[in-house]
Amino acid sequence: MTDHPNNSIRSTVLEKIREGTVRRRPRAYFVARIVATVLVAILLLATSGVVISFILFSLHESGEQFLLGFGTRGVLTFLTLFPWTWGVGAVFLIIILDWLIRGFRFAYRIPLMPIFLGTVVASVILGIVLNLTPLHATLLREAHERQLPVVEDVYGHIFDSHERKGVYRGSVISVATSTFTLQHNDWDHDPDDGIFTIFVSPESGILLPRVGDKVFVLGTLEEGVIEAKNIQIFTSR
Amino acid sequence: METDESLASRVQQGDDQALGELIERYEKKLLRYGSRFLGSQGEDAVVQAVQDIFIRVYQNIASFDTRQRFSPWIYRVAHNTFVSILRQRTRQPVYGIDFDSFFPHPVHEDSERREKEHAEIRVVVEAALSSLSAAHREIIVLYYFEELSYQEIADVLRIPVSTVGVRLSRARERLKRILPESSELPL
């Protein structure tokens, strides 16, 4: 690289400044940018927290974690029914959050993995805390009562039935010697809403639930009766 | 002699002549850094890039924290400018996903070894620089030619200090494979 005569870079830059074609950005511009970045980061953290709390709420309300008690078939069904879209959405939000905070001096000096794990832990803790509040229960109730457009669609899927996978869910409304009656209603007025009779063979050793219990029944529907192969009670009366 | 940080502070307060002094101090360093990092882009492209760097420095001087060192800050501006040029001209990602920055690594900056290596490496490596990827080329330039410390390089590239060590080590390994055995590189 040769030296440039008359210090051309210096004179060109200073000339542009003198002409006013290049201006200094005010300090307020950078302060506003930092404030905006911090606000977006807080918003992303809050949103990922809400999404995680919704996942926890939907698992709790649907009782789908009790499917794990059905063995391999239950685990596979649980994995199929897990709200992956929301899970992936939460991870995506956390990745954007990480990318955003990497711009700060305190963050880029730390390897990515501890930052990622830190933001995941922060989001999960926030999700657990939000799940303890009445936020989702209120939204669920409002969605059903007022038929709120988007919210109803989101919360309505929590109570989807899974009879195609041989898993039936619902509330026990009556119990006899070797049968009980299961009622399911996910408020969508489709064929999975209704009343089913469950037959529990005395030889199976399966204990009958009580009236009011919410249960998952693993079985096959034949001629209007479901023969139970396993039962998981996820909300006792 | 007035420090870079003091000059930067004067520029922040509106003293444009202080910028002239900073340009004099950094022009040659940045031209050298640019010509090695941009490689085959040509001398005019490097001169234009360095001019853009000083304009960006002036535009963004209010964001410089005068309690920090000025040198890594201006090298960061230079890095962004050069990477942006490479991206435009090569239309390929200059820096891909760097898995070395995912996990912590032990840091060992050996100053004695560095002194011994520098002069020899500069001579041997110069010709092989263009064969390296942009990421490896830049870290070799910053460490061996611009003589920045691990911490300063970390601040320029915005990566953990431990990643600087790993990336430098990988760049050395790559050089070993590129250079002929007769070059006796002290790597």
Tab-separated table of C-alpha atoms in Angstrom:
chain	number	residue	atom	x	y	z
A	1	MET	CA	0.000	0.000	0.000
A	2	THR	CA	1.469	3.301	-1.074
A	3	ASP	CA	1.234	6.484	0.956
A	4	HIS	CA	-1.265	8.925	-0.442
A	5	PRO	CA	0.016	12.400	-1.214
A	6	ASN	CA	-1.383	15.432	0.616
A	7	ASN	CA	-3.008	13.209	3.198
A	8	SER	CA	-6.043	12.810	0.929
A	9	ILE	CA	-8.172	10.751	3.289
A	10	ARG	CA	-7.842	13.311	6.055
A	11	SER	CA	-8.598	16.268	3.786
A	12	THR	CA	-11.523	14.495	2.067
A	13	VAL	CA	-13.158	13.557	5.366
A	14	LEU	CA	-12.657	16.993	6.923
A	15	GLU	CA	-13.911	18.649	3.738
A	16	LYS	CA	-17.119	16.608	3.852
A	17	ILE	CA	-17.601	17.647	7.475
A	18	ARG	CA	-17.014	21.315	6.607
A	19	GLU	CA	-19.498	21.105	3.720
A	20	GLY	CA	-22.066	19.622	6.070
A	21	THR	CA	-22.591	16.462	3.972
A	22	VAL	CA	-21.521	14.403	6.987
A	23	ARG	CA	-23.039	15.130	10.392
A	24	ARG	CA	-22.531	13.789	13.903
A	25	ARG	CA	-25.469	11.837	15.248
A	26	PRO	CA	-26.617	13.318	18.573
A	27	ARG	CA	-26.119	11.404	21.811
A	28	ALA	CA	-29.908	11.212	22.196
A	29	TYR	CA	-30.015	9.016	19.054
A	30	PHE	CA	-27.788	6.383	20.662
A	31	VAL	CA	-29.578	6.613	24.016
A	32	ALA	CA	-32.911	6.109	22.211
A	33	ARG	CA	-31.487	3.101	20.374
A	34	ILE	CA	-30.291	1.499	23.608
A	35	VAL	CA	-33.643	2.165	25.305
A	36	ALA	CA	-35.491	0.701	22.288
A	37	THR	CA	-33.227	-2.390	22.321
A	38	VAL	CA	-33.788	-2.908	26.065
A	39	LEU	CA	-37.568	-2.507	25.632
A	40	VAL	CA	-37.665	-4.989	22.738
A	41	ALA	CA	-35.546	-7.424	24.814
A	42	ILE	CA	-37.979	-7.109	27.750
A	43	LEU	CA	-40.920	-7.586	25.374
A	44	LEU	CA	-39.326	-10.702	23.866
A	45	LEU	CA	-38.596	-12.135	27.323
A	46	ALA	CA	-42.169	-11.392	28.448
A	47	THR	CA	-43.632	-12.942	25.276
A	48	SER	CA	-41.533	-16.090	25.593
A	49	GLY	CA	-42.589	-16.268	29.267
A	50	VAL	CA	-46.273	-16.016	28.271
A	51	VAL	CA	-45.829	-18.698	25.595
A	52	ILE	CA	-44.097	-21.057	28.063
A	53	SER	CA	-46.792	-20.392	30.687
A	54	PHE	CA	-49.438	-21.224	28.057
A	55	ILE	CA	-47.689	-24.532	27.320
A	56	LEU	CA	-47.603	-25.357	31.060
A	57	PHE	CA	-51.247	-24.286	31.462
A	58	SER	CA	-52.462	-26.315	28.483
A	59	LEU	CA	-50.573	-29.429	29.673
A	60	HIS	CA	-52.059	-29.010	33.147
A	61	GLU	CA	-55.599	-28.307	31.958
A	62	SER	CA	-55.646	-31.068	29.357
A	63	GLY	CA	-53.919	-33.478	31.731
A	64	GLU	CA	-51.842	-34.744	28.830
A	65	GLN	CA	-48.784	-35.326	31.011
A	66	PHE	CA	-50.756	-38.227	32.536
A	67	LEU	CA	-50.594	-39.933	29.151
A	68	LEU	CA	-46.987	-40.742	30.079
A	69	GLY	CA	-48.472	-43.308	32.482
A	70	PHE	CA	-49.734	-45.342	29.475
A	71	GLY	CA	-46.218	-46.589	28.666
A	72	THR	CA	-44.598	-46.325	25.228
A	73	ARG	CA	-47.903	-45.696	23.486
A	74	GLY	CA	-48.717	-42.953	25.990
A	75	VAL	CA	-45.287	-41.338	25.594
A	76	LEU	CA	-45.676	-41.340	21.805
A	77	THR	CA	-49.180	-39.890	22.090
A	78	PHE	CA	-47.893	-37.258	24.548
A	79	LEU	CA	-45.126	-36.297	22.114
A	80	THR	CA	-47.632	-36.120	19.255
A	81	LEU	CA	-49.999	-33.921	21.235
A	82	PHE	CA	-47.333	-31.651	22.773
A	83	PRO	CA	-47.897	-28.082	21.558
A	84	TRP	CA	-44.702	-28.065	19.489
A	85	THR	CA	-45.695	-24.952	17.539
A	86	TRP	CA	-45.724	-22.973	20.771
A	87	GLY	CA	-42.524	-24.674	21.948
A	88	VAL	CA	-40.706	-23.822	18.715
A	89	GLY	CA	-42.146	-20.301	18.921
A	90	ALA	CA	-40.710	-19.862	22.432
A	91	VAL	CA	-37.263	-21.096	21.316
A	92	PHE	CA	-37.391	-18.759	18.308
A	93	LEU	CA	-38.208	-15.789	20.566
A	94	ILE	CA	-35.348	-16.751	22.898
A	95	ILE	CA	-32.902	-16.961	19.956
A	96	ILE	CA	-33.925	-13.455	18.796
A	97	LEU	CA	-33.556	-12.261	22.393
A	98	ASP	CA	-30.035	-13.756	22.562
A	99	TRP	CA	-29.075	-12.143	19.270
A	100	LEU	CA	-30.321	-8.814	20.596
A	101	ILE	CA	-28.475	-8.924	23.904
A	102	ARG	CA	-25.264	-10.085	22.176
A	103	GLY	CA	-24.903	-6.442	21.125
A	104	PHE	CA	-24.189	-5.441	24.730
A	105	ARG	CA	-20.627	-5.504	26.046
A	106	PHE	CA	-21.525	-7.695	29.033
A	107	ALA	CA	-23.008	-10.330	26.700
A	108	TYR	CA	-20.612	-10.795	23.792
A	109	ARG	CA	-17.779	-11.641	26.195
A	110	ILE	CA	-19.726	-14.704	27.364
A	111	PRO	CA	-19.981	-17.841	25.163
A	112	LEU	CA	-23.356	-18.329	23.448
A	113	MET	CA	-24.424	-21.488	25.250
A	114	PRO	CA	-24.419	-20.009	28.809
A	115	ILE	CA	-26.335	-16.980	27.467
A	116	PHE	CA	-28.847	-19.225	25.698
A	117	LEU	CA	-29.311	-21.405	28.793
A	118	GLY	CA	-29.601	-18.283	30.965
A	119	THR	CA	-32.367	-16.823	28.806
A	120	VAL	CA	-34.126	-20.205	28.649
A	121	VAL	CA	-34.038	-20.463	32.465
A	122	ALA	CA	-35.264	-16.845	32.806
A	123	SER	CA	-38.124	-17.500	30.355
A	124	VAL	CA	-39.113	-20.769	32.059
A	125	ILE	CA	-39.087	-19.131	35.512
A	126	LEU	CA	-41.220	-16.286	34.151
A	127	GLY	CA	-43.503	-18.890	32.526
A	128	ILE	CA	-43.906	-20.780	35.819
A	129	VAL	CA	-44.655	-17.539	37.684
A	130	LEU	CA	-47.218	-16.470	35.054
A	131	ASN	CA	-48.799	-19.918	35.210
A	132	LEU	CA	-49.428	-19.330	38.918
A	133	THR	CA	-51.459	-16.222	38.101
A	134	PRO	CA	-55.097	-16.396	36.891
A	135	LEU	CA	-54.056	-15.037	33.441
A	136	HIS	CA	-54.751	-18.130	31.343
A	137	ALA	CA	-57.734	-19.347	33.377
A	138	THR	CA	-59.345	-15.923	32.870
A	139	LEU	CA	-58.591	-15.909	29.152
A	140	LEU	CA	-59.918	-19.458	28.813
A	141	ARG	CA	-63.177	-18.508	30.563
A	142	GLU	CA	-63.509	-15.284	28.565
A	143	ALA	CA	-62.801	-17.172	25.329
A	144	HIS	CA	-65.680	-19.581	25.997
A	145	GLU	CA	-68.143	-17.059	27.349
A	146	ARG	CA	-67.598	-14.284	24.825
A	147	GLN	CA	-66.350	-16.413	21.915
A	148	LEU	CA	-63.306	-14.167	21.449
A	149	PRO	CA	-62.045	-14.754	17.876
A	150	VAL	CA	-58.321	-15.622	18.131
A	151	VAL	CA	-58.212	-16.445	21.829
A	152	GLU	CA	-61.044	-18.983	21.528
A	153	ASP	CA	-59.197	-20.761	18.745
A	154	VAL	CA	-55.969	-20.902	20.766
A	155	TYR	CA	-57.538	-22.034	24.043
A	156	GLY	CA	-60.130	-24.275	22.389
A	157	HIS	CA	-57.471	-26.737	21.249
A	158	ILE	CA	-56.458	-27.446	24.845
A	159	PHE	CA	-59.468	-29.740	25.219
A	160	ASP	CA	-59.256	-31.513	21.895
A	161	SER	CA	-60.184	-35.172	22.051
A	162	HIS	CA	-57.759	-37.788	20.780
A	163	GLU	CA	-60.022	-40.741	19.969
A	164	ARG	CA	-58.237	-41.309	16.652
A	165	LYS	CA	-55.193	-42.258	18.691
A	166	GLY	CA	-57.283	-44.565	20.891
A	167	VAL	CA	-57.200	-42.089	23.748
A	168	TYR	CA	-60.466	-40.761	25.137
A	169	ARG	CA	-60.760	-38.021	27.693
A	170	GLY	CA	-63.595	-36.544	29.673
A	171	SER	CA	-65.373	-36.260	33.003
A	172	VAL	CA	-66.895	-39.273	34.729
A	173	ILE	CA	-70.630	-38.668	35.199
A	174	SER	CA	-71.734	-42.072	36.499
A	175	VAL	CA	-70.142	-45.306	37.691
A	176	ALA	CA	-71.623	-48.835	37.727
A	177	THR	CA	-70.095	-52.241	38.615
A	178	SER	CA	-67.883	-52.692	35.583
A	179	THR	CA	-68.708	-49.659	33.483
A	180	PHE	CA	-68.695	-45.920	33.822
A	181	THR	CA	-69.945	-43.047	31.684
A	182	LEU	CA	-67.601	-40.453	30.287
A	183	GLN	CA	-68.674	-37.058	29.048
A	184	HIS	CA	-66.501	-34.948	26.807
A	185	ASN	CA	-67.130	-31.405	25.662
A	186	ASP	CA	-64.530	-29.143	24.082
A	187	TRP	CA	-67.130	-26.545	23.130
A	188	ASP	CA	-66.627	-26.997	19.415
A	189	HIS	CA	-69.880	-28.931	18.817
A	190	ASP	CA	-68.138	-31.567	16.717
A	191	PRO	CA	-68.682	-35.361	16.839
A	192	ASP	CA	-66.040	-35.894	19.534
A	193	ASP	CA	-68.335	-34.115	21.993
A	194	GLY	CA	-70.655	-36.578	23.623
A	195	ILE	CA	-71.174	-39.323	26.157
A	196	PHE	CA	-69.302	-42.644	26.030
A	197	THR	CA	-69.743	-45.847	27.967
A	198	ILE	CA	-66.488	-47.360	29.185
A	199	PHE	CA	-66.270	-51.060	29.973
A	200	VAL	CA	-63.641	-52.093	32.495
A	201	SER	CA	-63.050	-55.846	32.564
A	202	PRO	CA	-62.853	-57.136	36.164
A	203	GLU	CA	-59.829	-59.265	35.130
A	204	SER	CA	-57.870	-56.172	34.008
A	205	GLY	CA	-57.239	-55.026	37.578
A	206	ILE	CA	-58.000	-51.443	36.557
A	207	LEU	CA	-59.600	-49.433	39.344
A	208	LEU	CA	-62.798	-47.620	38.440
A	209	PRO	CA	-62.737	-43.838	38.765
A	210	ARG	CA	-65.228	-41.884	40.806
A	211	VAL	CA	-67.944	-39.533	39.607
A	212	GLY	CA	-66.424	-36.126	38.848
A	213	ASP	CA	-62.952	-37.435	38.040
A	214	LYS	CA	-61.369	-36.280	34.805
A	215	VAL	CA	-59.735	-39.222	33.089
A	216	PHE	CA	-57.878	-40.457	30.051
A	217	VAL	CA	-58.980	-43.841	28.798
A	218	LEU	CA	-56.811	-45.935	26.529
A	219	GLY	CA	-59.004	-48.320	24.590
A	220	THR	CA	-60.954	-49.208	21.478
A	221	LEU	CA	-64.447	-48.106	20.598
A	222	GLU	CA	-66.691	-50.925	19.391
A	223	GLU	CA	-70.441	-50.715	19.012
A	224	GLY	CA	-70.665	-47.585	21.159
A	225	VAL	CA	-68.672	-49.030	24.062
A	226	ILE	CA	-65.010	-48.405	24.806
A	227	GLU	CA	-63.165	-51.341	26.346
A	228	ALA	CA	-60.557	-49.770	28.636
A	229	LYS	CA	-56.986	-51.076	28.470
A	230	ASN	CA	-55.744	-48.428	30.883
A	231	ILE	CA	-57.104	-45.431	32.739
A	232	GLN	CA	-55.288	-42.368	34.031
A	233	ILE	CA	-57.086	-40.031	36.409
A	234	PHE	CA	-55.691	-36.538	35.939
A	235	THR	CA	-58.082	-34.548	38.137
A	236	SER	CA	-59.674	-36.169	41.141
A	237	ARG	CA	-63.044	-35.010	42.338
B	1	MET	CA	1.096	13.288	23.890
B	2	GLU	CA	-2.673	13.573	24.076
B	3	THR	CA	-4.435	10.216	24.305
B	4	ASP	CA	-6.803	8.880	21.618
B	5	GLU	CA	-9.617	8.925	24.159
B	6	SER	CA	-9.024	12.599	24.927
B	7	LEU	CA	-9.035	13.420	21.205
B	8	ALA	CA	-12.277	11.454	20.784
B	9	SER	CA	-13.771	13.401	23.672
B	10	ARG	CA	-12.809	16.653	21.906
B	11	VAL	CA	-14.491	15.425	18.694
B	12	GLN	CA	-17.612	14.679	20.737
B	13	GLN	CA	-17.566	18.299	21.917
B	14	GLY	CA	-17.402	19.577	18.333
B	15	ASP	CA	-13.642	19.959	17.758
B	16	ASP	CA	-13.315	18.615	14.201
B	17	GLN	CA	-9.555	19.220	14.129
B	18	ALA	CA	-9.182	16.543	16.808
B	19	LEU	CA	-10.660	14.135	14.258
B	20	GLY	CA	-7.856	15.152	11.885
B	21	GLU	CA	-5.339	14.118	14.545
B	22	LEU	CA	-7.097	10.753	15.023
B	23	ILE	CA	-7.114	10.201	11.246
B	24	GLU	CA	-3.354	10.784	11.149
B	25	ARG	CA	-2.822	8.275	13.951
B	26	TYR	CA	-4.990	5.518	12.485
B	27	GLU	CA	-4.872	5.992	8.717
B	28	LYS	CA	-1.830	3.825	8.069
B	29	LYS	CA	-2.922	1.131	10.519
B	30	LEU	CA	-6.367	0.870	8.941
B	31	LEU	CA	-4.995	0.905	5.392
B	32	ARG	CA	-2.681	-1.945	6.391
B	33	TYR	CA	-5.501	-3.870	8.116
B	34	GLY	CA	-7.820	-3.274	5.158
B	35	SER	CA	-5.343	-4.267	2.466
B	36	ARG	CA	-4.646	-7.577	4.224
B	37	PHE	CA	-8.236	-8.336	5.190
B	38	LEU	CA	-9.868	-7.251	1.932
B	39	GLY	CA	-7.085	-8.963	0.003
B	40	SER	CA	-7.882	-8.901	-3.683
B	41	GLN	CA	-10.420	-6.061	-3.571
B	42	GLY	CA	-7.823	-3.551	-4.797
B	43	GLU	CA	-6.072	-0.531	-3.357
B	44	ASP	CA	-8.786	1.959	-4.306
B	45	ALA	CA	-11.418	-0.104	-2.527
B	46	VAL	CA	-9.283	-0.117	0.619
B	47	VAL	CA	-8.696	3.654	0.512
B	48	GLN	CA	-12.422	4.254	-0.016
B	49	ALA	CA	-13.222	1.861	2.849
B	50	VAL	CA	-10.821	3.635	5.224
B	51	GLN	CA	-12.358	6.970	4.283
B	52	ASP	CA	-15.798	5.507	5.067
B	53	ILE	CA	-14.478	4.274	8.405
B	54	PHE	CA	-13.444	7.781	9.471
B	55	ILE	CA	-16.787	9.179	8.307
B	56	ARG	CA	-18.594	6.515	10.375
B	57	VAL	CA	-16.336	7.330	13.332
B	58	TYR	CA	-17.358	10.977	13.069
B	59	GLN	CA	-21.064	10.177	12.663
B	60	ASN	CA	-21.084	7.777	15.623
B	61	ILE	CA	-18.542	9.423	17.911
B	62	ALA	CA	-21.267	10.238	20.459
B	63	SER	CA	-21.706	6.507	21.065
B	64	PHE	CA	-18.054	6.092	22.101
B	65	ASP	CA	-17.582	5.757	25.865
B	66	THR	CA	-14.441	7.798	26.610
B	67	ARG	CA	-13.755	5.642	29.698
B	68	GLN	CA	-13.032	2.752	27.311
B	69	ARG	CA	-10.053	2.431	24.961
B	70	PHE	CA	-10.498	4.078	21.581
B	71	SER	CA	-8.370	1.604	19.615
B	72	PRO	CA	-10.724	-1.454	19.838
B	73	TRP	CA	-13.675	0.837	19.109
B	74	ILE	CA	-12.251	2.183	15.845
B	75	TYR	CA	-11.089	-1.322	14.866
B	76	ARG	CA	-14.677	-2.482	15.465
B	77	VAL	CA	-15.935	0.231	13.094
B	78	ALA	CA	-13.269	-0.872	10.591
B	79	HIS	CA	-14.235	-4.552	10.974
B	80	ASN	CA	-17.919	-3.743	10.280
B	81	THR	CA	-17.002	-1.660	7.230
B	82	PHE	CA	-14.690	-4.308	5.764
B	83	VAL	CA	-17.134	-7.153	6.420
B	84	SER	CA	-19.894	-5.135	4.780
B	85	ILE	CA	-17.693	-4.626	1.671
B	86	LEU	CA	-16.816	-8.326	1.501
B	87	ARG	CA	-20.490	-9.251	1.817
B	88	GLN	CA	-21.468	-6.903	-1.011
B	89	ARG	CA	-18.686	-8.023	-3.338
B	90	THR	CA	-18.518	-11.739	-2.671
B	91	ARG	CA	-22.270	-12.223	-2.019
B	92	GLN	CA	-21.324	-14.958	0.413
B	93	PRO	CA	-21.542	-15.044	4.211
B	94	VAL	CA	-18.213	-13.748	5.543
B	95	TYR	CA	-18.833	-15.062	9.038
B	96	GLY	CA	-20.956	-18.198	9.304
B	97	ILE	CA	-22.100	-19.903	12.485
B	98	ASP	CA	-19.075	-20.182	14.752
B	99	PHE	CA	-19.544	-23.184	17.021
B	100	ASP	CA	-16.348	-22.208	18.888
B	101	SER	CA	-18.247	-19.286	20.386
B	102	PHE	CA	-20.953	-21.573	21.831
B	103	PHE	CA	-18.935	-23.009	24.703
B	104	PRO	CA	-16.233	-21.666	27.040
B	105	HIS	CA	-12.610	-22.634	26.258
B	106	PRO	CA	-9.453	-22.208	28.338
B	107	VAL	CA	-7.559	-19.010	27.462
B	108	HIS	CA	-3.780	-19.007	27.218
B	109	GLU	CA	-2.151	-15.936	25.724
B	110	ASP	CA	1.591	-16.581	25.736
B	111	SER	CA	3.324	-13.171	25.434
B	112	GLU	CA	6.834	-14.710	25.251
B	113	ARG	CA	5.812	-16.958	22.378
B	114	ARG	CA	4.032	-14.056	20.748
B	115	GLU	CA	7.211	-11.905	20.700
B	116	LYS	CA	9.206	-14.727	19.164
B	117	GLU	CA	6.580	-15.622	16.593
B	118	HIS	CA	5.518	-12.248	15.338
B	119	ALA	CA	8.421	-11.146	13.167
B	120	GLU	CA	8.871	-14.582	11.585
B	121	ILE	CA	5.178	-15.180	11.017
B	122	ARG	CA	4.573	-11.813	9.386
B	123	VAL	CA	7.151	-12.551	6.692
B	124	VAL	CA	6.037	-16.105	5.952
B	125	VAL	CA	2.298	-15.622	6.299
B	126	GLU	CA	1.856	-12.502	4.162
B	127	ALA	CA	1.692	-14.484	0.926
B	128	ALA	CA	-0.652	-17.132	2.315
B	129	LEU	CA	-3.240	-14.719	3.747
B	130	SER	CA	-5.416	-14.693	0.657
B	131	SER	CA	-5.803	-18.479	0.875
B	132	LEU	CA	-7.457	-18.240	4.286
B	133	SER	CA	-11.166	-17.700	4.929
B	134	ALA	CA	-12.146	-14.138	5.877
B	135	ALA	CA	-12.624	-15.091	9.534
B	136	HIS	CA	-9.195	-16.758	9.799
B	137	ARG	CA	-7.498	-14.067	7.725
B	138	GLU	CA	-8.872	-11.290	9.908
B	139	ILE	CA	-7.836	-12.832	13.205
B	140	ILE	CA	-4.289	-13.444	11.906
B	141	VAL	CA	-4.094	-9.822	10.709
B	142	LEU	CA	-5.388	-8.414	14.000
B	143	TYR	CA	-3.123	-10.564	16.152
B	144	TYR	CA	0.134	-10.773	14.222
B	145	PHE	CA	0.078	-7.619	12.090
B	146	GLU	CA	-1.964	-5.145	14.140
B	147	GLU	CA	-0.639	-6.694	17.376
B	148	LEU	CA	-3.911	-6.439	19.260
B	149	SER	CA	-4.288	-8.447	22.463
B	150	TYR	CA	-6.843	-11.264	22.853
B	151	GLN	CA	-9.098	-8.905	24.811
B	152	GLU	CA	-8.864	-6.192	22.169
B	153	ILE	CA	-9.617	-8.673	19.384
B	154	ALA	CA	-12.580	-9.945	21.410
B	155	ASP	CA	-13.879	-6.367	21.612
B	156	VAL	CA	-13.356	-5.782	17.889
B	157	LEU	CA	-15.025	-9.021	16.757
B	158	ARG	CA	-17.524	-9.125	19.656
B	159	ILE	CA	-16.726	-12.691	20.582
B	160	PRO	CA	-15.602	-14.208	23.904
B	161	VAL	CA	-11.853	-14.021	24.628
B	162	SER	CA	-11.724	-17.805	24.731
B	163	THR	CA	-13.101	-17.961	21.179
B	164	VAL	CA	-10.275	-15.665	20.028
B	165	GLY	CA	-7.770	-18.275	21.240
B	166	VAL	CA	-9.581	-21.148	19.539
B	167	ARG	CA	-10.110	-19.279	16.263
B	168	LEU	CA	-6.461	-18.187	16.198
B	169	SER	CA	-5.371	-21.741	16.824
B	170	ARG	CA	-7.571	-22.991	13.962
B	171	ALA	CA	-6.219	-20.251	11.674
B	172	ARG	CA	-2.645	-21.378	12.537
B	173	GLU	CA	-3.578	-24.970	11.775
B	174	ARG	CA	-5.003	-23.899	8.431
B	175	LEU	CA	-1.832	-21.943	7.662
B	176	LYS	CA	0.264	-24.993	8.474
B	177	ARG	CA	-1.625	-26.913	5.826
B	178	ILE	CA	-1.369	-24.126	3.253
B	179	LEU	CA	2.276	-23.169	3.671
B	180	PRO	CA	5.044	-25.355	2.234
B	181	GLU	CA	6.977	-27.386	4.789
B	182	SER	CA	10.166	-25.476	3.952
B	183	SER	CA	8.738	-22.241	5.350
B	184	GLU	CA	9.427	-23.426	8.962
B	185	LEU	CA	6.629	-21.407	10.443
B	186	PRO	CA	6.902	-21.229	14.263
B	187	LEU	CA	3.273	-22.242	14.762
